[in-house]
Every structure is written in C-alpha cells, then in structure tokens.
C-alpha cells in the first residue's frame, strides 16, 4: 500500500484529536459555557462522524471492507473509480469538520467563532495533503468523492437528536440520587446541584444500533434494580441488596464482574 494512504489516516486522526482539545479548552468561555459543550459525549459523536468519513473515503476505491451504511444508501453510488485515496480521505474529514467548498454543507466546528482556529488548522492540513498527490487528475476525483462522502455523513446526523438547534441538550439536567452508601453518585462538594454532563445524550440516535436493538440492553436483571413495566420508572435498592454489594466489591477488587463470586 502507498505510504501516503496510511499516513493520511494517521494525520487526520491527529487533527481530530487536536480539534477536540481546541473545542473544549475554550478561549474566553466560562466553566459553565464549557460544560454545555457536553464534553466526552459530544467528542464521541464528532469522532464517530469524522472516522466514518475517513473509513468510507479510504475504502472508496479499495472496497476491501463493508461500511455501516445499509444496502441502497446513495453513499454506495459515489464514483470512486481512479480516485486518490489520499485526497479523498483528507477532503472528507476536512468537510465533516469545517464544511465544503462554497460552504454548501455546514461542518461540525464552523458555526462557533471560538472554533475558527480549528478550521484554520484543518484548511492548512487539507492544502498540504492535496499537494502531496502528484497525479492531479486522481486528486480531483478524490476531492469530489470526499465532498460527497462528507455531505452524506453530515446529512445522516443532521436530525439525530443532537442537532445545531439544540446543540447542548442543556435542558436535560438530570441529577442522580446521591448518598454516602457504596454505589451512589457522590456530588461535587462545591457544586452539588451541577447535575451530570450530557445526561440527555441517550436521546441522540445511535450510530450502529437501532432503538429496538438498544432496548434489548435492559437494567432489569441488574442486582438491586427494579423497573416498573407500566411507567418505565427505575428504582434502586442498593443499601440492603446483598447481590449488588457483592458485585460492587468484586468489581472494586478485580476490575471485572464475574457474577459476584470472586472465587469463580
């Protein structure tokens, strides 16, 4: 394989990591503003979108693997014949981050003025990547394919429950039950009412699992937890539940759950 093909994935993975640092460090943002970026859950969504674009672009001509889009999705119809993988990957990830040529698609970071340094970095990295491809015709085909891939990735997530109109999901301020017993949430002593970052993120569409598939992962079998079948209300009885306490101690001691019986 051409080393440029491999290097472009490592290169844009590093750019994704750096963009995440820039996005959360803030320039003149207060701690409250920073908390509304939803931290790790927002990062997970952004990384998933960038790496989806990277994978589809890398696999565009090679077609060595299936991607996660279902049969019949228009992303499979993108013309990848004779494309430069280097240019396709660079363009696809760049556009997911910062939008396409003429700004006909809105990237993840370009809306926020505080994130301009991210797009400046991405623009420079894109120019550098494209300049490394000696075959300009292949590069042109690669950038065209990359733009299409990015537009589909962004469109697919436009109405996923996180969208720009409610970017922070800040209305979902869930404060979990707290207490001094093992297994309970321990609030910040200086800010006990701050809630949990990204608690509403469960409403965001999953990347691979459907809602019906997610419902199979139930808390009903967890020790010390009961679920009201009519209302869906979850109740915890953790203080006096021997199974729960045994499981908790096992995880604390071994770092893994083996049925609450450490000797087995």
PDB file of C-alpha atoms in Angstrom:
ATOM      1  CA  UNK A   1       0.000   0.000   0.000  1.00  0.00           C
ATOM      2  CA  UNK A   2       1.111   3.547  -0.686  1.00  0.00           C
ATOM      3  CA  UNK A   3       2.509   5.066   2.493  1.00  0.00           C
ATOM      4  CA  UNK A   4       0.519   8.243   1.770  1.00  0.00           C
ATOM      5  CA  UNK A   5      -2.694   6.229   2.085  1.00  0.00           C
ATOM      6  CA  UNK A   6      -1.738   5.034   5.545  1.00  0.00           C
ATOM      7  CA  UNK A   7      -0.249   8.342   6.657  1.00  0.00           C
ATOM      8  CA  UNK A   8      -3.313  10.384   5.718  1.00  0.00           C
ATOM      9  CA  UNK A   9      -5.462   8.393   8.176  1.00  0.00           C
ATOM     10  CA  UNK A  10      -2.953   8.858  10.994  1.00  0.00           C
ATOM     11  CA  UNK A  11      -2.604  12.507  10.057  1.00  0.00           C
ATOM     12  CA  UNK A  12      -6.309  13.275  10.177  1.00  0.00           C
ATOM     13  CA  UNK A  13      -6.788  11.224  13.313  1.00  0.00           C
ATOM     14  CA  UNK A  14      -4.213  13.508  14.965  1.00  0.00           C
ATOM     15  CA  UNK A  15      -6.055  16.550  13.601  1.00  0.00           C
ATOM     16  CA  UNK A  16      -9.316  15.199  15.046  1.00  0.00           C
ATOM     17  CA  UNK A  17      -7.704  14.807  18.470  1.00  0.00           C
ATOM     18  CA  UNK A  18      -6.222  18.305  18.317  1.00  0.00           C
ATOM     19  CA  UNK A  19      -9.552  19.787  17.229  1.00  0.00           C
ATOM     20  CA  UNK A  20     -11.194  18.175  20.236  1.00  0.00           C
ATOM     21  CA  UNK A  21      -8.656  19.829  22.529  1.00  0.00           C
ATOM     22  CA  UNK A  22      -9.260  23.214  20.892  1.00  0.00           C
ATOM     23  CA  UNK A  23     -13.038  22.769  21.057  1.00  0.00           C
ATOM     24  CA  UNK A  24     -13.115  22.126  24.788  1.00  0.00           C
ATOM     25  CA  UNK A  25     -10.343  24.373  26.057  1.00  0.00           C
ATOM     26  CA  UNK A  26     -12.302  27.500  25.093  1.00  0.00           C
ATOM     27  CA  UNK A  27     -10.872  30.949  24.548  1.00  0.00           C
ATOM     28  CA  UNK A  28     -12.995  33.241  26.652  1.00  0.00           C
ATOM     29  CA  UNK A  29     -15.550  30.702  27.789  1.00  0.00           C
ATOM     30  CA  UNK A  30     -16.638  30.341  31.364  1.00  0.00           C
ATOM     31  CA  UNK A  31     -16.708  26.975  33.093  1.00  0.00           C
ATOM     32  CA  UNK A  32     -20.484  26.916  32.623  1.00  0.00           C
ATOM     33  CA  UNK A  33     -20.154  27.522  28.875  1.00  0.00           C
ATOM     34  CA  UNK A  34     -17.597  24.763  28.611  1.00  0.00           C
ATOM     35  CA  UNK A  35     -19.862  22.341  30.466  1.00  0.00           C
ATOM     36  CA  UNK A  36     -22.585  22.994  27.893  1.00  0.00           C
ATOM     37  CA  UNK A  37     -20.407  21.551  25.122  1.00  0.00           C
ATOM     38  CA  UNK A  38     -21.355  18.200  26.683  1.00  0.00           C
ATOM     39  CA  UNK A  39     -17.752  17.115  26.965  1.00  0.00           C
ATOM     40  CA  UNK A  40     -16.995  13.456  26.185  1.00  0.00           C
ATOM     41  CA  UNK A  41     -20.365  12.624  24.608  1.00  0.00           C
ATOM     42  CA  UNK A  42     -20.029  15.495  22.129  1.00  0.00           C
ATOM     43  CA  UNK A  43     -16.479  14.358  21.408  1.00  0.00           C
ATOM     44  CA  UNK A  44     -17.673  10.799  20.823  1.00  0.00           C
ATOM     45  CA  UNK A  45     -20.230  11.987  18.267  1.00  0.00           C
ATOM     46  CA  UNK A  46     -17.717  14.200  16.461  1.00  0.00           C
ATOM     47  CA  UNK A  47     -15.053  11.486  16.374  1.00  0.00           C
ATOM     48  CA  UNK A  48     -17.562   8.924  15.095  1.00  0.00           C
ATOM     49  CA  UNK A  49     -18.589  11.232  12.247  1.00  0.00           C
ATOM     50  CA  UNK A  50     -15.017  12.102  11.283  1.00  0.00           C
ATOM     51  CA  UNK A  51     -13.873   8.487  11.400  1.00  0.00           C
ATOM     52  CA  UNK A  52     -16.915   7.301   9.465  1.00  0.00           C
ATOM     53  CA  UNK A  53     -15.987   9.746   6.698  1.00  0.00           C
ATOM     54  CA  UNK A  54     -12.351   8.643   6.914  1.00  0.00           C
ATOM     55  CA  UNK A  55     -13.231   4.957   6.619  1.00  0.00           C
ATOM     56  CA  UNK A  56     -15.668   5.357   3.721  1.00  0.00           C
ATOM     57  CA  UNK A  57     -13.181   7.563   1.850  1.00  0.00           C
ATOM     58  CA  UNK A  58     -10.270   5.193   2.457  1.00  0.00           C
ATOM     59  CA  UNK A  59     -12.381   2.233   1.372  1.00  0.00           C
ATOM     60  CA  UNK A  60     -13.898   4.138  -1.550  1.00  0.00           C
ATOM     61  CA  UNK A  61     -11.794   2.663  -4.328  1.00  0.00           C
ATOM     62  CA  UNK A  62     -10.209  -0.240  -2.458  1.00  0.00           C
ATOM     63  CA  UNK A  63     -13.566  -1.706  -1.328  1.00  0.00           C
ATOM     64  CA  UNK A  64     -11.808  -4.151   0.972  1.00  0.00           C
ATOM     65  CA  UNK A  65     -14.472  -3.830   3.688  1.00  0.00           C
ATOM     66  CA  UNK A  66     -18.195  -3.202   4.014  1.00  0.00           C
ATOM     67  CA  UNK A  67     -19.210   0.085   5.590  1.00  0.00           C
ATOM     68  CA  UNK A  68     -22.016   0.634   8.073  1.00  0.00           C
ATOM     69  CA  UNK A  69     -24.478   2.184   5.612  1.00  0.00           C
ATOM     70  CA  UNK A  70     -27.321  -0.120   4.565  1.00  0.00           C
ATOM     71  CA  UNK A  71     -27.684  -1.510   1.065  1.00  0.00           C
ATOM     72  CA  UNK A  72     -29.294   1.015  -1.243  1.00  0.00           C
ATOM     73  CA  UNK A  73     -27.872   4.055   0.565  1.00  0.00           C
ATOM     74  CA  UNK A  74     -26.664   6.630  -2.005  1.00  0.00           C
ATOM     75  CA  UNK A  75     -23.224   6.740  -0.393  1.00  0.00           C
ATOM     76  CA  UNK A  76     -22.582   3.400  -2.146  1.00  0.00           C
ATOM     77  CA  UNK A  77     -23.181   5.049  -5.536  1.00  0.00           C
ATOM     78  CA  UNK A  78     -20.346   7.571  -5.245  1.00  0.00           C
ATOM     79  CA  UNK A  79     -17.981   7.220  -8.193  1.00  0.00           C
ATOM     80  CA  UNK A  80     -14.698   6.038  -6.725  1.00  0.00           C
ATOM     81  CA  UNK A  81     -13.021   4.865  -9.917  1.00  0.00           C
ATOM     82  CA  UNK A  82      -9.492   6.195 -10.202  1.00  0.00           C
ATOM     83  CA  UNK A  83      -9.658   8.356  -7.083  1.00  0.00           C
ATOM     84  CA  UNK A  84      -6.688   9.340  -4.971  1.00  0.00           C
ATOM     85  CA  UNK A  85      -7.264   7.809  -1.533  1.00  0.00           C
ATOM     86  CA  UNK A  86      -5.038  10.499  -0.030  1.00  0.00           C
ATOM     87  CA  UNK A  87      -7.178  13.312  -1.415  1.00  0.00           C
ATOM     88  CA  UNK A  88     -10.489  11.558  -0.733  1.00  0.00           C
ATOM     89  CA  UNK A  89      -9.713  10.994   2.958  1.00  0.00           C
ATOM     90  CA  UNK A  90      -8.330  14.497   3.522  1.00  0.00           C
ATOM     91  CA  UNK A  91     -11.289  16.170   1.814  1.00  0.00           C
ATOM     92  CA  UNK A  92     -13.926  14.009   3.517  1.00  0.00           C
ATOM     93  CA  UNK A  93     -12.668  14.529   7.062  1.00  0.00           C
ATOM     94  CA  UNK A  94     -11.988  18.227   6.455  1.00  0.00           C
ATOM     95  CA  UNK A  95     -15.521  18.819   5.192  1.00  0.00           C
ATOM     96  CA  UNK A  96     -17.132  16.978   8.099  1.00  0.00           C
ATOM     97  CA  UNK A  97     -15.149  19.252  10.395  1.00  0.00           C
ATOM     98  CA  UNK A  98     -15.439  22.574   8.589  1.00  0.00           C
ATOM     99  CA  UNK A  99     -17.812  22.373   5.654  1.00  0.00           C
ATOM    100  CA  UNK A 100     -17.290  22.046   1.935  1.00  0.00           C
ATOM    101  CA  UNK A 101     -16.283  24.259  -0.938  1.00  0.00           C
ATOM    102  CA  UNK A 102     -18.543  27.283  -1.095  1.00  0.00           C
ATOM    103  CA  UNK A 103     -19.839  26.266   2.366  1.00  0.00           C
ATOM    104  CA  UNK A 104     -22.715  24.349   0.802  1.00  0.00           C
ATOM    105  CA  UNK A 105     -22.549  21.973   3.760  1.00  0.00           C
ATOM    106  CA  UNK A 106     -22.153  23.002   7.399  1.00  0.00           C
ATOM    107  CA  UNK A 107     -19.311  21.306   9.245  1.00  0.00           C
ATOM    108  CA  UNK A 108     -19.148  20.356  12.908  1.00  0.00           C
ATOM    109  CA  UNK A 109     -16.955  23.245  14.003  1.00  0.00           C
ATOM    110  CA  UNK A 110     -17.540  26.109  11.610  1.00  0.00           C
ATOM    111  CA  UNK A 111     -20.618  27.568  13.360  1.00  0.00           C
ATOM    112  CA  UNK A 112     -18.781  28.571  16.528  1.00  0.00           C
ATOM    113  CA  UNK A 113     -16.487  31.582  16.155  1.00  0.00           C
ATOM    114  CA  UNK A 114     -14.407  30.246  19.026  1.00  0.00           C
ATOM    115  CA  UNK A 115     -13.640  27.229  16.861  1.00  0.00           C
ATOM    116  CA  UNK A 116     -12.162  29.235  13.986  1.00  0.00           C
ATOM    117  CA  UNK A 117      -8.675  28.081  14.959  1.00  0.00           C
ATOM    118  CA  UNK A 118      -9.831  24.512  14.313  1.00  0.00           C
ATOM    119  CA  UNK A 119     -10.926  25.282  10.764  1.00  0.00           C
ATOM    120  CA  UNK A 120      -7.771  27.309  10.078  1.00  0.00           C
ATOM    121  CA  UNK A 121      -5.771  24.238  11.107  1.00  0.00           C
ATOM    122  CA  UNK A 122      -7.953  21.917   9.003  1.00  0.00           C
ATOM    123  CA  UNK A 123      -7.734  24.195   5.947  1.00  0.00           C
ATOM    124  CA  UNK A 124      -3.941  24.218   6.150  1.00  0.00           C
ATOM    125  CA  UNK A 125      -3.785  20.444   6.625  1.00  0.00           C
ATOM    126  CA  UNK A 126      -6.067  19.917   3.618  1.00  0.00           C
ATOM    127  CA  UNK A 127      -3.908  22.084   1.355  1.00  0.00           C
ATOM    128  CA  UNK A 128      -0.801  20.225   2.486  1.00  0.00           C
ATOM    129  CA  UNK A 129      -2.392  16.822   1.938  1.00  0.00           C
ATOM    130  CA  UNK A 130      -3.667  17.626  -1.554  1.00  0.00           C
ATOM    131  CA  UNK A 131      -0.275  18.997  -2.571  1.00  0.00           C
ATOM    132  CA  UNK A 132       1.333  15.617  -1.835  1.00  0.00           C
ATOM    133  CA  UNK A 133      -0.640  13.886  -4.590  1.00  0.00           C
ATOM    134  CA  UNK A 134       1.353  14.041  -7.807  1.00  0.00           C
ATOM    135  CA  UNK A 135      -1.486  12.812 -10.024  1.00  0.00           C
ATOM    136  CA  UNK A 136      -3.737  15.878 -10.087  1.00  0.00           C
ATOM    137  CA  UNK A 137      -6.497  14.145 -12.041  1.00  0.00           C
ATOM    138  CA  UNK A 138      -6.737  11.400  -9.407  1.00  0.00           C
ATOM    139  CA  UNK A 139      -6.678  14.059  -6.701  1.00  0.00           C
ATOM    140  CA  UNK A 140      -9.545  15.966  -8.347  1.00  0.00           C
ATOM    141  CA  UNK A 141     -11.604  12.773  -8.440  1.00  0.00           C
ATOM    142  CA  UNK A 142     -10.658  12.077  -4.829  1.00  0.00           C
ATOM    143  CA  UNK A 143     -11.728  15.503  -3.592  1.00  0.00           C
ATOM    144  CA  UNK A 144     -15.051  15.184  -5.428  1.00  0.00           C
ATOM    145  CA  UNK A 145     -15.689  11.801  -3.810  1.00  0.00           C
ATOM    146  CA  UNK A 146     -14.573  13.139  -0.411  1.00  0.00           C
ATOM    147  CA  UNK A 147     -17.022  16.041  -0.602  1.00  0.00           C
ATOM    148  CA  UNK A 148     -19.891  13.693  -1.403  1.00  0.00           C
ATOM    149  CA  UNK A 149     -18.966  11.356   1.423  1.00  0.00           C
ATOM    150  CA  UNK A 150     -18.818  14.226   3.923  1.00  0.00           C
ATOM    151  CA  UNK A 151     -22.184  15.588   2.798  1.00  0.00           C
ATOM    152  CA  UNK A 152     -23.837  12.203   3.350  1.00  0.00           C
ATOM    153  CA  UNK A 153     -22.201  11.748   6.756  1.00  0.00           C
ATOM    154  CA  UNK A 154     -23.388  15.196   7.863  1.00  0.00           C
ATOM    155  CA  UNK A 155     -26.882  14.805   6.416  1.00  0.00           C
ATOM    156  CA  UNK A 156     -27.265  11.420   8.094  1.00  0.00           C
ATOM    157  CA  UNK A 157     -26.641  13.014  11.501  1.00  0.00           C
ATOM    158  CA  UNK A 158     -28.464  16.325  10.924  1.00  0.00           C
ATOM    159  CA  UNK A 159     -31.598  15.202  12.771  1.00  0.00           C
ATOM    160  CA  UNK A 160     -30.075  12.715  15.179  1.00  0.00           C
ATOM    161  CA  UNK A 161     -31.358  14.468  18.313  1.00  0.00           C
ATOM    162  CA  UNK A 162     -28.215  16.493  18.867  1.00  0.00           C
ATOM    163  CA  UNK A 163     -28.683  18.965  16.004  1.00  0.00           C
ATOM    164  CA  UNK A 164     -27.458  22.524  15.867  1.00  0.00           C
ATOM    165  CA  UNK A 165     -30.788  23.938  17.025  1.00  0.00           C
ATOM    166  CA  UNK A 166     -30.324  22.191  20.392  1.00  0.00           C
ATOM    167  CA  UNK A 167     -26.612  21.576  20.317  1.00  0.00           C
ATOM    168  CA  UNK A 168     -26.056  21.321  24.047  1.00  0.00           C
ATOM    169  CA  UNK A 169     -29.222  19.463  25.109  1.00  0.00           C
ATOM    170  CA  UNK A 170     -28.879  21.784  28.090  1.00  0.00           C
ATOM    171  CA  UNK A 171     -32.481  21.270  29.175  1.00  0.00           C
ATOM    172  CA  UNK A 172     -31.629  17.714  30.202  1.00  0.00           C
ATOM    173  CA  UNK A 173     -30.231  18.493  33.654  1.00  0.00           C
ATOM    174  CA  UNK A 174     -30.516  15.133  35.353  1.00  0.00           C
ATOM    175  CA  UNK A 175     -29.337  14.947  38.961  1.00  0.00           C
ATOM    176  CA  UNK A 176     -28.961  11.291  40.046  1.00  0.00           C
ATOM    177  CA  UNK A 177     -29.882  10.035  43.504  1.00  0.00           C
ATOM    178  CA  UNK A 178     -26.972  10.636  45.843  1.00  0.00           C
ATOM    179  CA  UNK A 179     -25.911   9.296  49.192  1.00  0.00           C
ATOM    180  CA  UNK A 180     -22.965   8.104  51.205  1.00  0.00           C
ATOM    181  CA  UNK A 181     -23.521   4.399  50.608  1.00  0.00           C
ATOM    182  CA  UNK A 182     -21.456   2.399  48.094  1.00  0.00           C
ATOM    183  CA  UNK A 183     -22.626   2.735  44.506  1.00  0.00           C
ATOM    184  CA  UNK A 184     -24.367   6.095  44.868  1.00  0.00           C
ATOM    185  CA  UNK A 185     -23.406   9.227  42.974  1.00  0.00           C
ATOM    186  CA  UNK A 186     -21.135  11.483  45.023  1.00  0.00           C
ATOM    187  CA  UNK A 187     -21.815  15.113  44.056  1.00  0.00           C
ATOM    188  CA  UNK A 188     -19.153  17.777  43.831  1.00  0.00           C
ATOM    189  CA  UNK A 189     -18.900  19.257  47.332  1.00  0.00           C
ATOM    190  CA  UNK A 190     -18.522  22.785  45.932  1.00  0.00           C
ATOM    191  CA  UNK A 191     -21.296  22.485  43.357  1.00  0.00           C
ATOM    192  CA  UNK A 192     -23.697  19.735  44.450  1.00  0.00           C
ATOM    193  CA  UNK A 193     -26.507  20.704  42.058  1.00  0.00           C
ATOM    194  CA  UNK A 194     -24.473  20.719  38.844  1.00  0.00           C
ATOM    195  CA  UNK A 195     -26.013  17.502  37.542  1.00  0.00           C
ATOM    196  CA  UNK A 196     -24.433  15.092  35.084  1.00  0.00           C
ATOM    197  CA  UNK A 197     -22.741  16.193  31.872  1.00  0.00           C
ATOM    198  CA  UNK A 198     -24.604  15.063  28.774  1.00  0.00           C
ATOM    199  CA  UNK A 199     -27.383  13.272  30.613  1.00  0.00           C
ATOM    200  CA  UNK A 200     -29.781  13.838  27.713  1.00  0.00           C
ATOM    201  CA  UNK A 201     -27.473  12.211  25.222  1.00  0.00           C
ATOM    202  CA  UNK A 202     -29.457   8.997  25.389  1.00  0.00           C
ATOM    203  CA  UNK A 203     -31.966  10.716  23.089  1.00  0.00           C
ATOM    204  CA  UNK A 204     -29.360  11.008  20.340  1.00  0.00           C
ATOM    205  CA  UNK A 205     -29.605   8.444  17.546  1.00  0.00           C
ATOM    206  CA  UNK A 206     -27.061   5.665  17.912  1.00  0.00           C
ATOM    207  CA  UNK A 207     -24.509   5.173  15.142  1.00  0.00           C
ATOM    208  CA  UNK A 208     -24.983   1.445  14.622  1.00  0.00           C
ATOM    209  CA  UNK A 209     -27.634   0.054  16.965  1.00  0.00           C
ATOM    210  CA  UNK A 210     -31.297   0.862  16.358  1.00  0.00           C
ATOM    211  CA  UNK A 211     -33.657   1.887  19.141  1.00  0.00           C
ATOM    212  CA  UNK A 212     -35.192  -1.576  19.101  1.00  0.00           C
ATOM    213  CA  UNK A 213     -31.771  -3.169  19.444  1.00  0.00           C
ATOM    214  CA  UNK A 214     -30.852  -0.818  22.276  1.00  0.00           C
ATOM    215  CA  UNK A 215     -33.978  -1.832  24.181  1.00  0.00           C
ATOM    216  CA  UNK A 216     -32.525  -5.331  24.479  1.00  0.00           C
ATOM    217  CA  UNK A 217     -29.924  -3.927  26.868  1.00  0.00           C
ATOM    218  CA  UNK A 218     -32.122  -3.761  29.945  1.00  0.00           C
ATOM    219  CA  UNK A 219     -31.310  -2.847  33.537  1.00  0.00           C
ATOM    220  CA  UNK A 220     -33.990  -5.238  34.785  1.00  0.00           C
ATOM    221  CA  UNK A 221     -31.514  -8.011  35.516  1.00  0.00           C
ATOM    222  CA  UNK A 222     -29.096  -5.766  37.399  1.00  0.00           C
ATOM    223  CA  UNK A 223     -28.887  -6.572  41.125  1.00  0.00           C
ATOM    224  CA  UNK A 224     -30.702  -4.070  43.309  1.00  0.00           C
ATOM    225  CA  UNK A 225     -32.587  -2.529  40.374  1.00  0.00           C
ATOM    226  CA  UNK A 226     -36.290  -2.861  39.600  1.00  0.00           C
ATOM    227  CA  UNK A 227     -38.195  -1.419  36.655  1.00  0.00           C
ATOM    228  CA  UNK A 228     -41.892  -0.542  36.653  1.00  0.00           C
ATOM    229  CA  UNK A 229     -43.228  -2.190  33.493  1.00  0.00           C
ATOM    230  CA  UNK A 230     -46.078   0.328  33.177  1.00  0.00           C
ATOM    231  CA  UNK A 231     -44.168   3.569  33.679  1.00  0.00           C
ATOM    232  CA  UNK A 232     -40.598   2.535  32.968  1.00  0.00           C
ATOM    233  CA  UNK A 233     -39.553   4.066  36.292  1.00  0.00           C
ATOM    234  CA  UNK A 234     -36.300   2.657  37.613  1.00  0.00           C
ATOM    235  CA  UNK A 235     -35.873   2.158  41.355  1.00  0.00           C
ATOM    236  CA  UNK A 236     -32.675   1.370  43.213  1.00  0.00           C
ATOM    237  CA  UNK A 237     -32.387  -0.620  46.409  1.00  0.00           C
ATOM    238  CA  UNK A 238     -28.644  -0.642  46.770  1.00  0.00           C
ATOM    239  CA  UNK A 239     -28.123  -0.303  50.511  1.00  0.00           C
ATOM    240  CA  UNK A 240     -29.603  -3.653  51.513  1.00  0.00           C
ATOM    241  CA  UNK A 241     -29.126  -5.728  48.403  1.00  0.00           C
ATOM    242  CA  UNK A 242     -26.509  -8.388  49.049  1.00  0.00           C
ATOM    243  CA  UNK A 243     -26.159  -9.318  45.369  1.00  0.00           C
ATOM    244  CA  UNK A 244     -25.452  -5.716  44.426  1.00  0.00           C
ATOM    245  CA  UNK A 245     -22.917  -5.197  47.205  1.00  0.00           C
ATOM    246  CA  UNK A 246     -21.148  -8.449  46.309  1.00  0.00           C
ATOM    247  CA  UNK A 247     -20.983  -7.393  42.657  1.00  0.00           C
ATOM    248  CA  UNK A 248     -19.709  -3.928  43.627  1.00  0.00           C
ATOM    249  CA  UNK A 249     -16.925  -5.315  45.807  1.00  0.00           C
ATOM    250  CA  UNK A 250     -15.928  -7.769  43.104  1.00  0.00           C
ATOM    251  CA  UNK A 251     -15.581  -5.001  40.527  1.00  0.00           C
ATOM    252  CA  UNK A 252     -13.598  -2.894  43.009  1.00  0.00           C
ATOM    253  CA  UNK A 253     -11.224  -5.759  43.773  1.00  0.00           C
ATOM    254  CA  UNK A 254     -10.847  -7.370  40.355  1.00  0.00           C
ATOM    255  CA  UNK A 255     -11.874  -4.669  37.903  1.00  0.00           C
ATOM    256  CA  UNK A 256     -14.348  -7.109  36.352  1.00  0.00           C
ATOM    257  CA  UNK A 257     -17.745  -8.616  37.206  1.00  0.00           C
ATOM    258  CA  UNK A 258     -17.808 -12.413  37.418  1.00  0.00           C
ATOM    259  CA  UNK A 259     -21.208 -12.993  38.905  1.00  0.00           C
ATOM    260  CA  UNK A 260     -20.447 -11.585  42.347  1.00  0.00           C
ATOM    261  CA  UNK A 261     -18.329 -14.586  43.338  1.00  0.00           C
ATOM    262  CA  UNK A 262     -14.690 -13.670  43.123  1.00  0.00           C
ATOM    263  CA  UNK A 263     -13.503 -17.216  43.616  1.00  0.00           C
ATOM    264  CA  UNK A 264     -15.120 -18.472  40.422  1.00  0.00           C
TER     265      UNK A 264
END
